[in-house]
Amino acid sequence: MWLYALVVEYSEVVSVNSAAEFIIPFARFRAPHPIQPLPTTTMPEQVAIGINGFGRIGRLVCRAAIENPKTKVVAINDPFMDLEYMAYLFKYDSTHGKFDGSVETKDGNLVVNGEVVHVFAARNPSEIPSES
């Protein structure tokens, strides 16, 4: 598998009824030089993910990341949600159904399928230690 570098340019100004100008987005692809493949060996085997906000979208991202073997959820930050409620909402989703794996709380962290996910309640995400 290879990654490729590509430059994308946007925007073209056109006149409409001579009264107003609108910017019409379009993509014009051009490479600044011949495209060279980059080997994917520079990419980590598993990408560590931190989720800021554990609302509906945060929980869906967490589910998708846990089901993907190339990603690992290492931290969740939500200053407005209690840990027990966080575990409950993750396990029982009224739209997507019950989570198939195990969901527990232990020592202030969420444990999903045996993997510890550090939980934080920082209003400012910059306060979260990056080594989590």
JSON list of C-alpha atoms in Angstrom, two decimals:
[
{"chain": "A", "resi": 1, "resn": "MET", "atom": "CA", "xyz": [0.00, 0.00, 0.00]},
{"chain": "A", "resi": 2, "resn": "TRP", "atom": "CA", "xyz": [1.29, 3.47, -0.87]},
{"chain": "A", "resi": 3, "resn": "LEU", "atom": "CA", "xyz": [0.39, 7.03, 0.06]},
{"chain": "A", "resi": 4, "resn": "TYR", "atom": "CA", "xyz": [0.57, 9.79, -2.53]},
{"chain": "A", "resi": 5, "resn": "ALA", "atom": "CA", "xyz": [1.06, 13.55, -2.22]},
{"chain": "A", "resi": 6, "resn": "LEU", "atom": "CA", "xyz": [-1.50, 15.69, -4.04]},
{"chain": "A", "resi": 7, "resn": "VAL", "atom": "CA", "xyz": [-2.13, 19.45, -4.14]},
{"chain": "A", "resi": 8, "resn": "VAL", "atom": "CA", "xyz": [-5.74, 20.64, -4.32]},
{"chain": "A", "resi": 9, "resn": "GLU", "atom": "CA", "xyz": [-6.67, 24.21, -5.27]},
{"chain": "A", "resi": 10, "resn": "TYR", "atom": "CA", "xyz": [-10.13, 25.66, -4.65]},
{"chain": "A", "resi": 11, "resn": "SER", "atom": "CA", "xyz": [-12.27, 28.65, -5.69]},
{"chain": "A", "resi": 12, "resn": "GLU", "atom": "CA", "xyz": [-13.25, 30.45, -8.82]},
{"chain": "A", "resi": 13, "resn": "VAL", "atom": "CA", "xyz": [-15.05, 33.80, -8.85]},
{"chain": "A", "resi": 14, "resn": "VAL", "atom": "CA", "xyz": [-17.98, 34.12, -11.25]},
{"chain": "A", "resi": 15, "resn": "SER", "atom": "CA", "xyz": [-20.49, 36.89, -11.84]},
{"chain": "A", "resi": 16, "resn": "VAL", "atom": "CA", "xyz": [-24.18, 36.12, -11.47]},
{"chain": "A", "resi": 17, "resn": "ASN", "atom": "CA", "xyz": [-26.66, 38.52, -13.15]},
{"chain": "A", "resi": 18, "resn": "SER", "atom": "CA", "xyz": [-23.92, 41.19, -12.95]},
{"chain": "A", "resi": 19, "resn": "ALA", "atom": "CA", "xyz": [-25.19, 41.98, -9.46]},
{"chain": "A", "resi": 20, "resn": "ALA", "atom": "CA", "xyz": [-23.31, 39.71, -7.08]},
{"chain": "A", "resi": 21, "resn": "GLU", "atom": "CA", "xyz": [-20.20, 37.63, -7.14]},
{"chain": "A", "resi": 22, "resn": "PHE", "atom": "CA", "xyz": [-20.10, 34.17, -5.70]},
{"chain": "A", "resi": 23, "resn": "ILE", "atom": "CA", "xyz": [-17.17, 31.91, -5.10]},
{"chain": "A", "resi": 24, "resn": "ILE", "atom": "CA", "xyz": [-17.82, 28.57, -6.68]},
{"chain": "A", "resi": 25, "resn": "PRO", "atom": "CA", "xyz": [-15.66, 25.89, -5.10]},
{"chain": "A", "resi": 26, "resn": "PHE", "atom": "CA", "xyz": [-14.09, 23.46, -7.45]},
{"chain": "A", "resi": 27, "resn": "ALA", "atom": "CA", "xyz": [-11.10, 21.20, -7.27]},
{"chain": "A", "resi": 28, "resn": "ARG", "atom": "CA", "xyz": [-8.27, 21.42, -9.73]},
{"chain": "A", "resi": 29, "resn": "PHE", "atom": "CA", "xyz": [-5.68, 18.79, -8.99]},
{"chain": "A", "resi": 30, "resn": "ARG", "atom": "CA", "xyz": [-2.07, 19.34, -9.87]},
{"chain": "A", "resi": 31, "resn": "ALA", "atom": "CA", "xyz": [1.13, 17.90, -8.53]},
{"chain": "A", "resi": 32, "resn": "PRO", "atom": "CA", "xyz": [4.03, 20.31, -7.89]},
{"chain": "A", "resi": 33, "resn": "HIS", "atom": "CA", "xyz": [6.37, 17.60, -9.15]},
{"chain": "A", "resi": 34, "resn": "PRO", "atom": "CA", "xyz": [5.92, 14.00, -10.24]},
{"chain": "A", "resi": 35, "resn": "ILE", "atom": "CA", "xyz": [4.00, 12.15, -7.55]},
{"chain": "A", "resi": 36, "resn": "GLN", "atom": "CA", "xyz": [6.27, 9.94, -5.50]},
{"chain": "A", "resi": 37, "resn": "PRO", "atom": "CA", "xyz": [4.88, 7.07, -3.44]},
{"chain": "A", "resi": 38, "resn": "LEU", "atom": "CA", "xyz": [5.58, 7.11, 0.29]},
{"chain": "A", "resi": 39, "resn": "PRO", "atom": "CA", "xyz": [6.02, 3.72, 1.96]},
{"chain": "A", "resi": 40, "resn": "THR", "atom": "CA", "xyz": [3.51, 3.10, 4.73]},
{"chain": "A", "resi": 41, "resn": "THR", "atom": "CA", "xyz": [6.19, 1.61, 6.95]},
{"chain": "A", "resi": 42, "resn": "THR", "atom": "CA", "xyz": [6.47, 5.08, 8.49]},
{"chain": "A", "resi": 43, "resn": "MET", "atom": "CA", "xyz": [2.96, 4.75, 9.89]},
{"chain": "A", "resi": 44, "resn": "PRO", "atom": "CA", "xyz": [2.43, 3.18, 13.32]},
{"chain": "A", "resi": 45, "resn": "GLU", "atom": "CA", "xyz": [0.92, -0.28, 13.50]},
{"chain": "A", "resi": 46, "resn": "GLN", "atom": "CA", "xyz": [-1.91, 0.99, 15.70]},
{"chain": "A", "resi": 47, "resn": "VAL", "atom": "CA", "xyz": [-3.05, 4.61, 15.95]},
{"chain": "A", "resi": 48, "resn": "ALA", "atom": "CA", "xyz": [-3.82, 5.84, 19.48]},
{"chain": "A", "resi": 49, "resn": "ILE", "atom": "CA", "xyz": [-7.02, 7.89, 19.67]},
{"chain": "A", "resi": 50, "resn": "GLY", "atom": "CA", "xyz": [-8.21, 10.36, 22.30]},
{"chain": "A", "resi": 51, "resn": "ILE", "atom": "CA", "xyz": [-11.87, 11.41, 22.19]},
{"chain": "A", "resi": 52, "resn": "ASN", "atom": "CA", "xyz": [-12.90, 14.85, 23.44]},
{"chain": "A", "resi": 53, "resn": "GLY", "atom": "CA", "xyz": [-16.61, 14.74, 24.30]},
{"chain": "A", "resi": 54, "resn": "PHE", "atom": "CA", "xyz": [-18.51, 11.52, 24.84]},
{"chain": "A", "resi": 55, "resn": "GLY", "atom": "CA", "xyz": [-21.89, 12.54, 23.49]},
{"chain": "A", "resi": 56, "resn": "ARG", "atom": "CA", "xyz": [-23.65, 10.73, 20.65]},
{"chain": "A", "resi": 57, "resn": "ILE", "atom": "CA", "xyz": [-20.86, 11.29, 18.13]},
{"chain": "A", "resi": 58, "resn": "GLY", "atom": "CA", "xyz": [-18.04, 10.61, 20.60]},
{"chain": "A", "resi": 59, "resn": "ARG", "atom": "CA", "xyz": [-19.60, 7.26, 21.52]},
{"chain": "A", "resi": 60, "resn": "LEU", "atom": "CA", "xyz": [-20.02, 6.31, 17.84]},
{"chain": "A", "resi": 61, "resn": "VAL", "atom": "CA", "xyz": [-16.39, 7.21, 17.12]},
{"chain": "A", "resi": 62, "resn": "CYS", "atom": "CA", "xyz": [-15.35, 5.13, 20.12]},
{"chain": "A", "resi": 63, "resn": "ARG", "atom": "CA", "xyz": [-17.35, 2.12, 18.91]},
{"chain": "A", "resi": 64, "resn": "ALA", "atom": "CA", "xyz": [-15.89, 2.37, 15.42]},
{"chain": "A", "resi": 65, "resn": "ALA", "atom": "CA", "xyz": [-12.34, 2.77, 16.74]},
{"chain": "A", "resi": 66, "resn": "ILE", "atom": "CA", "xyz": [-12.66, -0.21, 19.08]},
{"chain": "A", "resi": 67, "resn": "GLU", "atom": "CA", "xyz": [-13.93, -2.40, 16.24]},
{"chain": "A", "resi": 68, "resn": "ASN", "atom": "CA", "xyz": [-11.01, -1.34, 14.00]},
{"chain": "A", "resi": 69, "resn": "PRO", "atom": "CA", "xyz": [-7.81, -3.33, 14.69]},
{"chain": "A", "resi": 70, "resn": "LYS", "atom": "CA", "xyz": [-5.69, -0.42, 13.42]},
{"chain": "A", "resi": 71, "resn": "THR", "atom": "CA", "xyz": [-6.90, 1.96, 16.14]},
{"chain": "A", "resi": 72, "resn": "LYS", "atom": "CA", "xyz": [-6.82, 1.97, 19.93]},
{"chain": "A", "resi": 73, "resn": "VAL", "atom": "CA", "xyz": [-8.84, 4.32, 22.13]},
{"chain": "A", "resi": 74, "resn": "VAL", "atom": "CA", "xyz": [-6.52, 5.45, 24.92]},
{"chain": "A", "resi": 75, "resn": "ALA", "atom": "CA", "xyz": [-8.39, 8.41, 26.43]},
{"chain": "A", "resi": 76, "resn": "ILE", "atom": "CA", "xyz": [-11.82, 10.00, 26.67]},
{"chain": "A", "resi": 77, "resn": "ASN", "atom": "CA", "xyz": [-12.41, 13.52, 27.97]},
{"chain": "A", "resi": 78, "resn": "ASP", "atom": "CA", "xyz": [-15.85, 14.73, 29.00]},
{"chain": "A", "resi": 79, "resn": "PRO", "atom": "CA", "xyz": [-16.20, 17.23, 31.84]},
{"chain": "A", "resi": 80, "resn": "PHE", "atom": "CA", "xyz": [-19.98, 16.93, 31.91]},
{"chain": "A", "resi": 81, "resn": "MET", "atom": "CA", "xyz": [-20.50, 13.17, 32.24]},
{"chain": "A", "resi": 82, "resn": "ASP", "atom": "CA", "xyz": [-20.14, 10.86, 35.23]},
{"chain": "A", "resi": 83, "resn": "LEU", "atom": "CA", "xyz": [-18.01, 7.74, 34.65]},
{"chain": "A", "resi": 84, "resn": "GLU", "atom": "CA", "xyz": [-20.81, 5.28, 35.49]},
{"chain": "A", "resi": 85, "resn": "TYR", "atom": "CA", "xyz": [-23.23, 7.09, 33.18]},
{"chain": "A", "resi": 86, "resn": "MET", "atom": "CA", "xyz": [-20.54, 7.12, 30.48]},
{"chain": "A", "resi": 87, "resn": "ALA", "atom": "CA", "xyz": [-20.23, 3.32, 30.73]},
{"chain": "A", "resi": 88, "resn": "TYR", "atom": "CA", "xyz": [-24.01, 2.88, 30.69]},
{"chain": "A", "resi": 89, "resn": "LEU", "atom": "CA", "xyz": [-24.53, 5.08, 27.61]},
{"chain": "A", "resi": 90, "resn": "PHE", "atom": "CA", "xyz": [-21.71, 3.34, 25.77]},
{"chain": "A", "resi": 91, "resn": "LYS", "atom": "CA", "xyz": [-23.04, -0.14, 26.51]},
{"chain": "A", "resi": 92, "resn": "TYR", "atom": "CA", "xyz": [-26.72, 0.60, 25.79]},
{"chain": "A", "resi": 93, "resn": "ASP", "atom": "CA", "xyz": [-27.33, 2.76, 22.71]},
{"chain": "A", "resi": 94, "resn": "SER", "atom": "CA", "xyz": [-30.99, 3.29, 21.83]},
{"chain": "A", "resi": 95, "resn": "THR", "atom": "CA", "xyz": [-30.20, 3.72, 18.13]},
{"chain": "A", "resi": 96, "resn": "HIS", "atom": "CA", "xyz": [-27.30, 1.33, 17.52]},
{"chain": "A", "resi": 97, "resn": "GLY", "atom": "CA", "xyz": [-28.19, -1.30, 20.08]},
{"chain": "A", "resi": 98, "resn": "LYS", "atom": "CA", "xyz": [-26.25, -2.90, 22.89]},
{"chain": "A", "resi": 99, "resn": "PHE", "atom": "CA", "xyz": [-22.44, -2.95, 22.60]},
{"chain": "A", "resi": 100, "resn": "ASP", "atom": "CA", "xyz": [-21.33, -6.55, 21.99]},
{"chain": "A", "resi": 101, "resn": "GLY", "atom": "CA", "xyz": [-18.20, -6.40, 24.14]},
{"chain": "A", "resi": 102, "resn": "SER", "atom": "CA", "xyz": [-17.61, -5.88, 27.83]},
{"chain": "A", "resi": 103, "resn": "VAL", "atom": "CA", "xyz": [-17.83, -2.41, 29.40]},
{"chain": "A", "resi": 104, "resn": "GLU", "atom": "CA", "xyz": [-16.74, -1.83, 33.00]},
{"chain": "A", "resi": 105, "resn": "THR", "atom": "CA", "xyz": [-15.36, 0.91, 35.22]},
{"chain": "A", "resi": 106, "resn": "LYS", "atom": "CA", "xyz": [-12.23, 0.41, 37.29]},
{"chain": "A", "resi": 107, "resn": "ASP", "atom": "CA", "xyz": [-10.07, 2.88, 39.23]},
{"chain": "A", "resi": 108, "resn": "GLY", "atom": "CA", "xyz": [-11.66, 5.90, 37.55]},
{"chain": "A", "resi": 109, "resn": "ASN", "atom": "CA", "xyz": [-11.18, 4.52, 34.05]},
{"chain": "A", "resi": 110, "resn": "LEU", "atom": "CA", "xyz": [-13.36, 2.80, 31.49]},
{"chain": "A", "resi": 111, "resn": "VAL", "atom": "CA", "xyz": [-12.42, -0.78, 30.63]},
{"chain": "A", "resi": 112, "resn": "VAL", "atom": "CA", "xyz": [-13.72, -1.85, 27.21]},
{"chain": "A", "resi": 113, "resn": "ASN", "atom": "CA", "xyz": [-13.08, -5.43, 26.10]},
{"chain": "A", "resi": 114, "resn": "GLY", "atom": "CA", "xyz": [-10.33, -5.66, 28.72]},
{"chain": "A", "resi": 115, "resn": "GLU", "atom": "CA", "xyz": [-8.50, -2.56, 27.44]},
{"chain": "A", "resi": 116, "resn": "VAL", "atom": "CA", "xyz": [-8.14, 0.39, 29.83]},
{"chain": "A", "resi": 117, "resn": "VAL", "atom": "CA", "xyz": [-9.34, 3.73, 28.47]},
{"chain": "A", "resi": 118, "resn": "HIS", "atom": "CA", "xyz": [-8.24, 6.68, 30.62]},
{"chain": "A", "resi": 119, "resn": "VAL", "atom": "CA", "xyz": [-11.10, 9.05, 31.45]},
{"chain": "A", "resi": 120, "resn": "PHE", "atom": "CA", "xyz": [-10.63, 12.77, 32.07]},
{"chain": "A", "resi": 121, "resn": "ALA", "atom": "CA", "xyz": [-12.98, 15.60, 33.00]},
{"chain": "A", "resi": 122, "resn": "ALA", "atom": "CA", "xyz": [-10.95, 18.60, 31.84]},
{"chain": "A", "resi": 123, "resn": "ARG", "atom": "CA", "xyz": [-12.80, 21.62, 30.48]},
{"chain": "A", "resi": 124, "resn": "ASN", "atom": "CA", "xyz": [-9.67, 22.56, 28.56]},
{"chain": "A", "resi": 125, "resn": "PRO", "atom": "CA", "xyz": [-8.30, 19.61, 26.53]},
{"chain": "A", "resi": 126, "resn": "SER", "atom": "CA", "xyz": [-4.77, 21.04, 26.79]},
{"chain": "A", "resi": 127, "resn": "GLU", "atom": "CA", "xyz": [-4.84, 20.02, 30.48]},
{"chain": "A", "resi": 128, "resn": "ILE", "atom": "CA", "xyz": [-4.94, 16.32, 29.52]},
{"chain": "A", "resi": 129, "resn": "PRO", "atom": "CA", "xyz": [-1.54, 14.63, 29.79]},
{"chain": "A", "resi": 130, "resn": "SER", "atom": "CA", "xyz": [-0.42, 13.60, 26.30]},
{"chain": "A", "resi": 131, "resn": "GLU", "atom": "CA", "xyz": [1.14, 10.35, 27.51]},
{"chain": "A", "resi": 132, "resn": "SER", "atom": "CA", "xyz": [-2.30, 8.90, 28.34]}
]
